PDB file of C-alpha atoms in Angstrom:
ATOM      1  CA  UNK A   1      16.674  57.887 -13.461  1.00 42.00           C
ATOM      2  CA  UNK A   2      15.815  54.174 -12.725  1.00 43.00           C
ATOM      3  CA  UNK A   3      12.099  54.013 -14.410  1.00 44.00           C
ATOM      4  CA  UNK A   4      11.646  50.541 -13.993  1.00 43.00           C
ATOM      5  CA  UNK A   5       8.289  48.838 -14.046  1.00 43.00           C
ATOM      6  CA  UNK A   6       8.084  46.633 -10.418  1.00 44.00           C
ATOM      7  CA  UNK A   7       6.122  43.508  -9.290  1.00 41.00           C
ATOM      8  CA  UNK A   8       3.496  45.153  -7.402  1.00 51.00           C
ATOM      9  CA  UNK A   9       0.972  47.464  -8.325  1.00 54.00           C
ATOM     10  CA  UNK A  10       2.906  47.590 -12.265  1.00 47.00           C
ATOM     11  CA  UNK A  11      -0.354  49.488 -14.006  1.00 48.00           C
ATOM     12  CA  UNK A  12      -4.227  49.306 -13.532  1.00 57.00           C
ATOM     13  CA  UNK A  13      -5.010  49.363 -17.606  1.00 47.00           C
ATOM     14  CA  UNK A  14      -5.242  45.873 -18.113  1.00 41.00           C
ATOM     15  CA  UNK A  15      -8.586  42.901 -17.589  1.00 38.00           C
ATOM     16  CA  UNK A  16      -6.304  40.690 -15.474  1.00 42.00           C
ATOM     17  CA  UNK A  17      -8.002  40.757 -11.447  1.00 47.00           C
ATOM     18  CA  UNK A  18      -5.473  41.661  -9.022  1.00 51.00           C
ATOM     19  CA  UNK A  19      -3.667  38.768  -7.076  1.00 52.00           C
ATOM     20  CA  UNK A  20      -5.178  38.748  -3.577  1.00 57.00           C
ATOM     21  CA  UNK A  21      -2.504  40.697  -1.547  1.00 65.00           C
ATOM     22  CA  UNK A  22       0.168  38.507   0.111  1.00 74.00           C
ATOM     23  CA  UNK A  23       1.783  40.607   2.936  1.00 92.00           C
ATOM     24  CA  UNK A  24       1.566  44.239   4.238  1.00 96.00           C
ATOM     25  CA  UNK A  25       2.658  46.125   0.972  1.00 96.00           C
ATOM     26  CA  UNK A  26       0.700  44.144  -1.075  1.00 96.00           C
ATOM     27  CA  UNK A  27      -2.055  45.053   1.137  1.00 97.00           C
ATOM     28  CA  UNK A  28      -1.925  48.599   1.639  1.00 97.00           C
ATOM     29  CA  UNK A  29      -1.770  48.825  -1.929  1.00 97.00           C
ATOM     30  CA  UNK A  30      -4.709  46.858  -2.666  1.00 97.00           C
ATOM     31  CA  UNK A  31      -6.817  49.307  -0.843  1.00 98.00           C
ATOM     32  CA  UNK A  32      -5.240  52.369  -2.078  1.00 97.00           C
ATOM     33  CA  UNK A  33      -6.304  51.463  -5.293  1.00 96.00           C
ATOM     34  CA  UNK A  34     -10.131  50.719  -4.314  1.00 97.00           C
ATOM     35  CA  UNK A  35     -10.263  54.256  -5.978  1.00 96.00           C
ATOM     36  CA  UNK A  36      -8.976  54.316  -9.382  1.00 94.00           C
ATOM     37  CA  UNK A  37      -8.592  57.881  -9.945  1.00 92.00           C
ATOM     38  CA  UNK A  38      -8.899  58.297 -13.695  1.00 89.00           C
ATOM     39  CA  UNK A  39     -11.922  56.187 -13.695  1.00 92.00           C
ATOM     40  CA  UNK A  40     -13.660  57.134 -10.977  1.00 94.00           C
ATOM     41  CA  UNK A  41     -14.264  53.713 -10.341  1.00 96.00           C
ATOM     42  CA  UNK A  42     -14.723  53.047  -6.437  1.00 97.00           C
ATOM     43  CA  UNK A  43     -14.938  49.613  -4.717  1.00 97.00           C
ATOM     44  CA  UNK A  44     -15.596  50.751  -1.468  1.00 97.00           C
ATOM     45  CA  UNK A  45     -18.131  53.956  -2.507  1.00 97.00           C
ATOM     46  CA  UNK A  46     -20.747  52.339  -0.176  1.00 97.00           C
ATOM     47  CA  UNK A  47     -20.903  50.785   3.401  1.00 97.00           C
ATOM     48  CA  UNK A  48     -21.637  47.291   1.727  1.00 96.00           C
ATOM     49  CA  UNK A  49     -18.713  47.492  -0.961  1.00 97.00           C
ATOM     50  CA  UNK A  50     -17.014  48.384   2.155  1.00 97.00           C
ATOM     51  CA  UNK A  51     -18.304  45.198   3.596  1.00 96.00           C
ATOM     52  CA  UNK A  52     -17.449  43.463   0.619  1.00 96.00           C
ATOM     53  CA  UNK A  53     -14.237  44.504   0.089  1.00 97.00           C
ATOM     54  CA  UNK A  54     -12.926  43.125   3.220  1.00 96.00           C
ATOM     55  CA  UNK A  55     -14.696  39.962   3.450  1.00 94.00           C
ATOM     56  CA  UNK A  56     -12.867  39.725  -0.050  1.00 95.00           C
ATOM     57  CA  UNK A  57      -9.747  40.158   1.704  1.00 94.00           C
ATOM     58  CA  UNK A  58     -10.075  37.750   4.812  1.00 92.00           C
ATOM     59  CA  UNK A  59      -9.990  41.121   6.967  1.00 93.00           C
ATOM     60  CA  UNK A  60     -14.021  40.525   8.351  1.00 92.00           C
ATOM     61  CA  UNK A  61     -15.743  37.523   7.626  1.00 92.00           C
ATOM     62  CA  UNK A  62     -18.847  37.683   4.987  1.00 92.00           C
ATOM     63  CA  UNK A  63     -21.816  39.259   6.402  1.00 88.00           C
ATOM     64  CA  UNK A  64     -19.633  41.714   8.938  1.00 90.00           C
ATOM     65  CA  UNK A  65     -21.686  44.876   9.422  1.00 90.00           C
ATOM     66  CA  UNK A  66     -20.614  48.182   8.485  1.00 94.00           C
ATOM     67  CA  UNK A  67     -22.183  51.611   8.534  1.00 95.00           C
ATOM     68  CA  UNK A  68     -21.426  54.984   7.135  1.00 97.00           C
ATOM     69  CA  UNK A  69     -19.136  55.896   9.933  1.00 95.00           C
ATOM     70  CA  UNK A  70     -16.651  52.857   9.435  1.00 95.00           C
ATOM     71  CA  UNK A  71     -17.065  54.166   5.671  1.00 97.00           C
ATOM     72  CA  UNK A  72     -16.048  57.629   6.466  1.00 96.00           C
ATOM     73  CA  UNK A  73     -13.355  55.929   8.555  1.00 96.00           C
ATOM     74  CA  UNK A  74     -12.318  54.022   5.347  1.00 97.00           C
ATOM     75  CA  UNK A  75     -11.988  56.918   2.891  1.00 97.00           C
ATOM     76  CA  UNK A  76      -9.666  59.001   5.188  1.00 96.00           C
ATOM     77  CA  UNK A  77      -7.426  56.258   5.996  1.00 97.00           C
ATOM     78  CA  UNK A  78      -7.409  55.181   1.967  1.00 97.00           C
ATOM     79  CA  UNK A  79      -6.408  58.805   0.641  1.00 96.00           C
ATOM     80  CA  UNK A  80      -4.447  59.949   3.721  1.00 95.00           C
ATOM     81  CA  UNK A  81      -2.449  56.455   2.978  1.00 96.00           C
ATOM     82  CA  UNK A  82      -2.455  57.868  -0.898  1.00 95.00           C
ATOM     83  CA  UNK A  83      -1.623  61.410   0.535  1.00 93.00           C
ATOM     84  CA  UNK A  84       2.003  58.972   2.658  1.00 93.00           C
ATOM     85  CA  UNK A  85       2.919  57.158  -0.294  1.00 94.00           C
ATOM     86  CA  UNK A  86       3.086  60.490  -2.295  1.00 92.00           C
ATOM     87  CA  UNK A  87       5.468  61.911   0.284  1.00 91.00           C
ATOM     88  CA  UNK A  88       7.695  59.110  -0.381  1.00 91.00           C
ATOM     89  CA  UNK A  89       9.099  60.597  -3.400  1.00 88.00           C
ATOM     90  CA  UNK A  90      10.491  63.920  -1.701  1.00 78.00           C
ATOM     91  CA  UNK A  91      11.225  64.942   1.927  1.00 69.00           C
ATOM     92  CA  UNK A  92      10.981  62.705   4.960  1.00 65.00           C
ATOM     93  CA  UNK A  93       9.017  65.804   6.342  1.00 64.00           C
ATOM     94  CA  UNK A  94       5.911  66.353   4.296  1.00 66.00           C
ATOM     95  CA  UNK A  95       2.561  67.172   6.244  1.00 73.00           C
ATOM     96  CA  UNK A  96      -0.238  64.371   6.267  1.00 74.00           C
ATOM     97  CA  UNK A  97      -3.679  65.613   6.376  1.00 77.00           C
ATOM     98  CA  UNK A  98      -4.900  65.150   9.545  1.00 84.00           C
ATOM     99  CA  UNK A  99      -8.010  63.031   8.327  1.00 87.00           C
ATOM    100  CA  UNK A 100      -5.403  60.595   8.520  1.00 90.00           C
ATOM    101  CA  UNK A 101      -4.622  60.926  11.893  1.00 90.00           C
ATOM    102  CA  UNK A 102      -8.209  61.038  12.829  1.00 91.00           C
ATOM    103  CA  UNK A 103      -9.005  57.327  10.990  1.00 92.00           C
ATOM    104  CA  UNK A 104      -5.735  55.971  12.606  1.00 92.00           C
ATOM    105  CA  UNK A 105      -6.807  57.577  16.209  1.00 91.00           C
ATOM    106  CA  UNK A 106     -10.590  55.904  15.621  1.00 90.00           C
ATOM    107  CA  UNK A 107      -9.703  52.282  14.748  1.00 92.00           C
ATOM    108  CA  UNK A 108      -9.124  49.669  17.548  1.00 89.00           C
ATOM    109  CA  UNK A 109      -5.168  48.894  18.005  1.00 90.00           C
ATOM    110  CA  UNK A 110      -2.703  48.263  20.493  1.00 88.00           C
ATOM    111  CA  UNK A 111       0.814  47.865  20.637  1.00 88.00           C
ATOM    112  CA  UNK A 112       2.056  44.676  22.063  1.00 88.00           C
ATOM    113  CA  UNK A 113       5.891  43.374  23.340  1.00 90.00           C
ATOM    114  CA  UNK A 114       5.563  39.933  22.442  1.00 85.00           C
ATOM    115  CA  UNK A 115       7.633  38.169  19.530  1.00 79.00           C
ATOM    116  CA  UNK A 116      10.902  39.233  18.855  1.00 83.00           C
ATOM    117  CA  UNK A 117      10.188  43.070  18.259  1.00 82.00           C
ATOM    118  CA  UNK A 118       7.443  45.497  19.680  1.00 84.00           C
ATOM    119  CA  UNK A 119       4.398  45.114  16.880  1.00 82.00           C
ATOM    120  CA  UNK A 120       0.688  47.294  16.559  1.00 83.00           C
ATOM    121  CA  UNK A 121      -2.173  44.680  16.147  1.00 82.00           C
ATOM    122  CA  UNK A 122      -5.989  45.286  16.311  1.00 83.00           C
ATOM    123  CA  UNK A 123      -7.690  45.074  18.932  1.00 84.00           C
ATOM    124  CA  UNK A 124     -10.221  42.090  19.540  1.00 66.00           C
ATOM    125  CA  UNK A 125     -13.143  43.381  17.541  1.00 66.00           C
ATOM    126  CA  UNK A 126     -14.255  40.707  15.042  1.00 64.00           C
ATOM    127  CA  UNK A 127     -16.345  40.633  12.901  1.00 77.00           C
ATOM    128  CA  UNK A 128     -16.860  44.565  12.137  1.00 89.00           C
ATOM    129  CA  UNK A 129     -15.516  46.589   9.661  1.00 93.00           C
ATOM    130  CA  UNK A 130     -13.149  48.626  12.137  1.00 92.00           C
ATOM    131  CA  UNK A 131     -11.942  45.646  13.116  1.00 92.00           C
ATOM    132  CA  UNK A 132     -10.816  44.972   9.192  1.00 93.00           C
ATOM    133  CA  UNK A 133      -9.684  48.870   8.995  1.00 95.00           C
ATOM    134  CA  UNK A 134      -7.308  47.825  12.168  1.00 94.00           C
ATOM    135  CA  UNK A 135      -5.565  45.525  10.705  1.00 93.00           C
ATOM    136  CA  UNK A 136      -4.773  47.298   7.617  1.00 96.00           C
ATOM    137  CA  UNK A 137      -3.633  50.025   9.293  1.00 95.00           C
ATOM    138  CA  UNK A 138      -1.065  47.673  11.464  1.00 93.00           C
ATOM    139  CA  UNK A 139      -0.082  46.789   8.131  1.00 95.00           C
ATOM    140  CA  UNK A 140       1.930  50.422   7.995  1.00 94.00           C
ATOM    141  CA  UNK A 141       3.983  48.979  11.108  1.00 91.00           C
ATOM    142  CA  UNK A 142       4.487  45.854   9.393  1.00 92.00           C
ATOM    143  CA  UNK A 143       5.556  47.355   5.902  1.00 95.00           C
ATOM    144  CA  UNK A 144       7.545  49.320   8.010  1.00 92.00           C
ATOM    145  CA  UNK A 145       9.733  46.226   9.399  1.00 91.00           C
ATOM    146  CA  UNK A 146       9.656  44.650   6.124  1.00 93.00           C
ATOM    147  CA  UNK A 147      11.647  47.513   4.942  1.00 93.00           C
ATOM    148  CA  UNK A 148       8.639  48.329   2.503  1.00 95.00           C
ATOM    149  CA  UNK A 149       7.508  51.476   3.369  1.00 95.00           C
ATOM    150  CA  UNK A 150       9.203  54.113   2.339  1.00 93.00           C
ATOM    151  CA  UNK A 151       9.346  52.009  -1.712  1.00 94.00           C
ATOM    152  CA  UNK A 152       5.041  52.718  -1.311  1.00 95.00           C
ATOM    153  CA  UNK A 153       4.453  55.344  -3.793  1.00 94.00           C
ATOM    154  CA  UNK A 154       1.835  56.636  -5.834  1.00 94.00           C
ATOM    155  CA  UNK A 155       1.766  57.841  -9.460  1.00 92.00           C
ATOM    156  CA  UNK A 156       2.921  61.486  -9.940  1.00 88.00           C
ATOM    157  CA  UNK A 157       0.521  62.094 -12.823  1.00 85.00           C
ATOM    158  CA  UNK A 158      -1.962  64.385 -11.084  1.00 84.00           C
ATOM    159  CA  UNK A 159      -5.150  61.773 -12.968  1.00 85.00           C
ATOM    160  CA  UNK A 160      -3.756  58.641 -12.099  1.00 90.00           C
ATOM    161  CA  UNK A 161      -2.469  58.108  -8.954  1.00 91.00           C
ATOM    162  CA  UNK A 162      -2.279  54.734  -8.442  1.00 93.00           C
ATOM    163  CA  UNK A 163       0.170  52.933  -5.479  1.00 94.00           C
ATOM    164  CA  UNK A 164       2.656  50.889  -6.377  1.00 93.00           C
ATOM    165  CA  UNK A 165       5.932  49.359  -4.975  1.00 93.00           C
ATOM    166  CA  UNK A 166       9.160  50.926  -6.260  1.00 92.00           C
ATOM    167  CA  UNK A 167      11.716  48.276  -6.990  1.00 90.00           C
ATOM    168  CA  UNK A 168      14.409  50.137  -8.390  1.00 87.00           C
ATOM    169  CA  UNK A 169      17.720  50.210  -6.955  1.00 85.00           C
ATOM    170  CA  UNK A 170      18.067  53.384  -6.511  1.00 81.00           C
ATOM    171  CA  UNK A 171      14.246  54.122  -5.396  1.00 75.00           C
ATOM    172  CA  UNK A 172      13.795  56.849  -7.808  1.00 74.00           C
ATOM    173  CA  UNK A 173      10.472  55.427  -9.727  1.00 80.00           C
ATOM    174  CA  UNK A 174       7.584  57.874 -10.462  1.00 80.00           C
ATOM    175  CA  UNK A 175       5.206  56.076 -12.314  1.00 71.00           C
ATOM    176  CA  UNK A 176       3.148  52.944 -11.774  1.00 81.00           C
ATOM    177  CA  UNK A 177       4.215  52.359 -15.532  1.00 67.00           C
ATOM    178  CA  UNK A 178       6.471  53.530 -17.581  1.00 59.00           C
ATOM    179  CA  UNK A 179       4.337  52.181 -20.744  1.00 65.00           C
ATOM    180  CA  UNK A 180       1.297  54.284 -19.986  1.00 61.00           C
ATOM    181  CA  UNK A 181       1.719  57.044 -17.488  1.00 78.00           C
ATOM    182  CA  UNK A 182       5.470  57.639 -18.422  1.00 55.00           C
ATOM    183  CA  UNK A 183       5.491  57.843 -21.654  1.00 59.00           C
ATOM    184  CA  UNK A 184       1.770  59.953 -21.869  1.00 61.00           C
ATOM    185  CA  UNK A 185       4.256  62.400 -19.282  1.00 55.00           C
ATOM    186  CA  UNK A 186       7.150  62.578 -21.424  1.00 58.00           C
ATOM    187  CA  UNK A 187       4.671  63.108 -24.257  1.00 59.00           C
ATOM    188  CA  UNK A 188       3.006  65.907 -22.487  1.00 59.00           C
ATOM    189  CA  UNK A 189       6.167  67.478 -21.448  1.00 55.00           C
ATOM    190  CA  UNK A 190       8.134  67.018 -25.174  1.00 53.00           C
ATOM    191  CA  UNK A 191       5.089  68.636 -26.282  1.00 57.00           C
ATOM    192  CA  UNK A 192       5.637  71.804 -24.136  1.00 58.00           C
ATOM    193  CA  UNK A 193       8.937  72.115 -24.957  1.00 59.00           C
ATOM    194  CA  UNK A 194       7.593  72.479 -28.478  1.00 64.00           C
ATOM    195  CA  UNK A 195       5.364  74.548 -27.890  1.00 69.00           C
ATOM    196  CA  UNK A 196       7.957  77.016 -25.565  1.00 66.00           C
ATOM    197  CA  UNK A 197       8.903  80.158 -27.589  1.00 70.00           C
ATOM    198  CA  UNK A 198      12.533  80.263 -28.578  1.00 57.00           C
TER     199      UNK A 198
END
C-alpha cells in the first residue's frame, strides 16, 4: 500500500498558515478543514468567522453579511463534503447524508453551456455569504474536470479527519500523514495484536 505523504493538505500539526488555496481541490480542502476535528478548533463556528473566512478567501468581499442560516448552510455543506471525501476510499456507491443535498439545493447556481464544456457557476449574488458558499460548491464540478475528485479524501482515524489530496499512484492513501496519524494507527493496531490472546 502506497502511504505516501502528498502536496496538499500533508498534516495539520505544524505553526506554518496554510497557503491560500490555488484551484478547486485546494479549495474544497481548505474549508473542510475549517473544523479540525481533534482540536475542536472551528473557523467558521460563528456567522462572522463565517464572514471572515470567505472574505479571507476572495469568495465575498470584507464586510459581506451573513446570518445564522448561511451558517447552517455552511456546516452541512463542510461535513457532508467531509462525509464525500470519506467515500472516496471504498465504493463509488456510498450514501451522502442528505444535509448535503439540502446545502447544495439552497445555494444560488446554475449550469451554463458556454466555454468548451458544460460548467455549474453561482448565480449573481455578490456580496453575501451564499454567494461565497456557491462558488465553493461549483468547485466539486470543477475538481471534478480537473480529474481531482475522486483523490479528495479524508483521514480514516475516526479523531482526525482531516482532507487531503491523495497523490499516490495507485490512489490507495489513508492518512493525511503517515508521520502522525499512520504511525499512531499502526501503533494502535501492533498494540492489539499484542494484546490478542494466542
Amino acid at each position: 500500500m502506497d502511504e505516501q505523504e502528498g502536496e496538499m493538505g500533508g498534516t495539520h500539526t505544524g505553526d506554518d498558515p496554510a497557503p491560500p488555496p490555488t484551484g478547486p481541490a485546494e479549495l474544497l480542502i481548505d474549508f473542510v478543514n475549517t473544523l479540525d476535528v481533534e482540536s475542536a478548533e472551528d473557523e467558521i463556528a460563528t456567522p462572522a468567522g463565517l464572514a471572515g473566512w470567505l472574505a479571507g478567501r476572495g469568495l465575498a468581499p470584507a464586510g459581506a453579511p451573513s446570518g445564522e442560516a448561511d451558517l447552517g448552510t455552511a456546516v452541512a455543506l463542510r461535513e457532508g463534503l467531509r462525509e464525500a471525501m470519506a467515500a472516496h476510499h471504498g465504493p463509488h456507491d456510498a450514501e451522502l447524508p442528505d444535509d448535503l443535498e439540502d446545502a447544495l439545493a439552497a445555494l444560488p447556481l446554475r449550469v451554463v453551456l458556454t466555454g468548451p464544456r458544460p460548467a455549474l457557476v453561482p448565480l449573481d449574488a455578490p456580496g453575501t455569504a451564499a454567494g461565497g458558499l456557491a462558488r465553493i460548491a461549483a468547485s466539486i464540478m470543477d475538481s471534478v474536470a480537473a480529474g481531482t475528485w475522486p483523490r479528495l479524501k479524508t483521514c480514516q482515524v475516526d479523531d482526525c479527519r482531516w482532507a487531503f489530496l491523495d497523490t499516490s499512484k495507485n490512489r490507495s492513501r489513508t492518512w493525511c500523514s503517515m508521520k502522525v496519524c499512520g504511525n499512531r494507527a499502526k501503533t494502535r493496531a501492533y498494540r492489539a495484536r499484542r494484546r490478542a490472546p494466542g
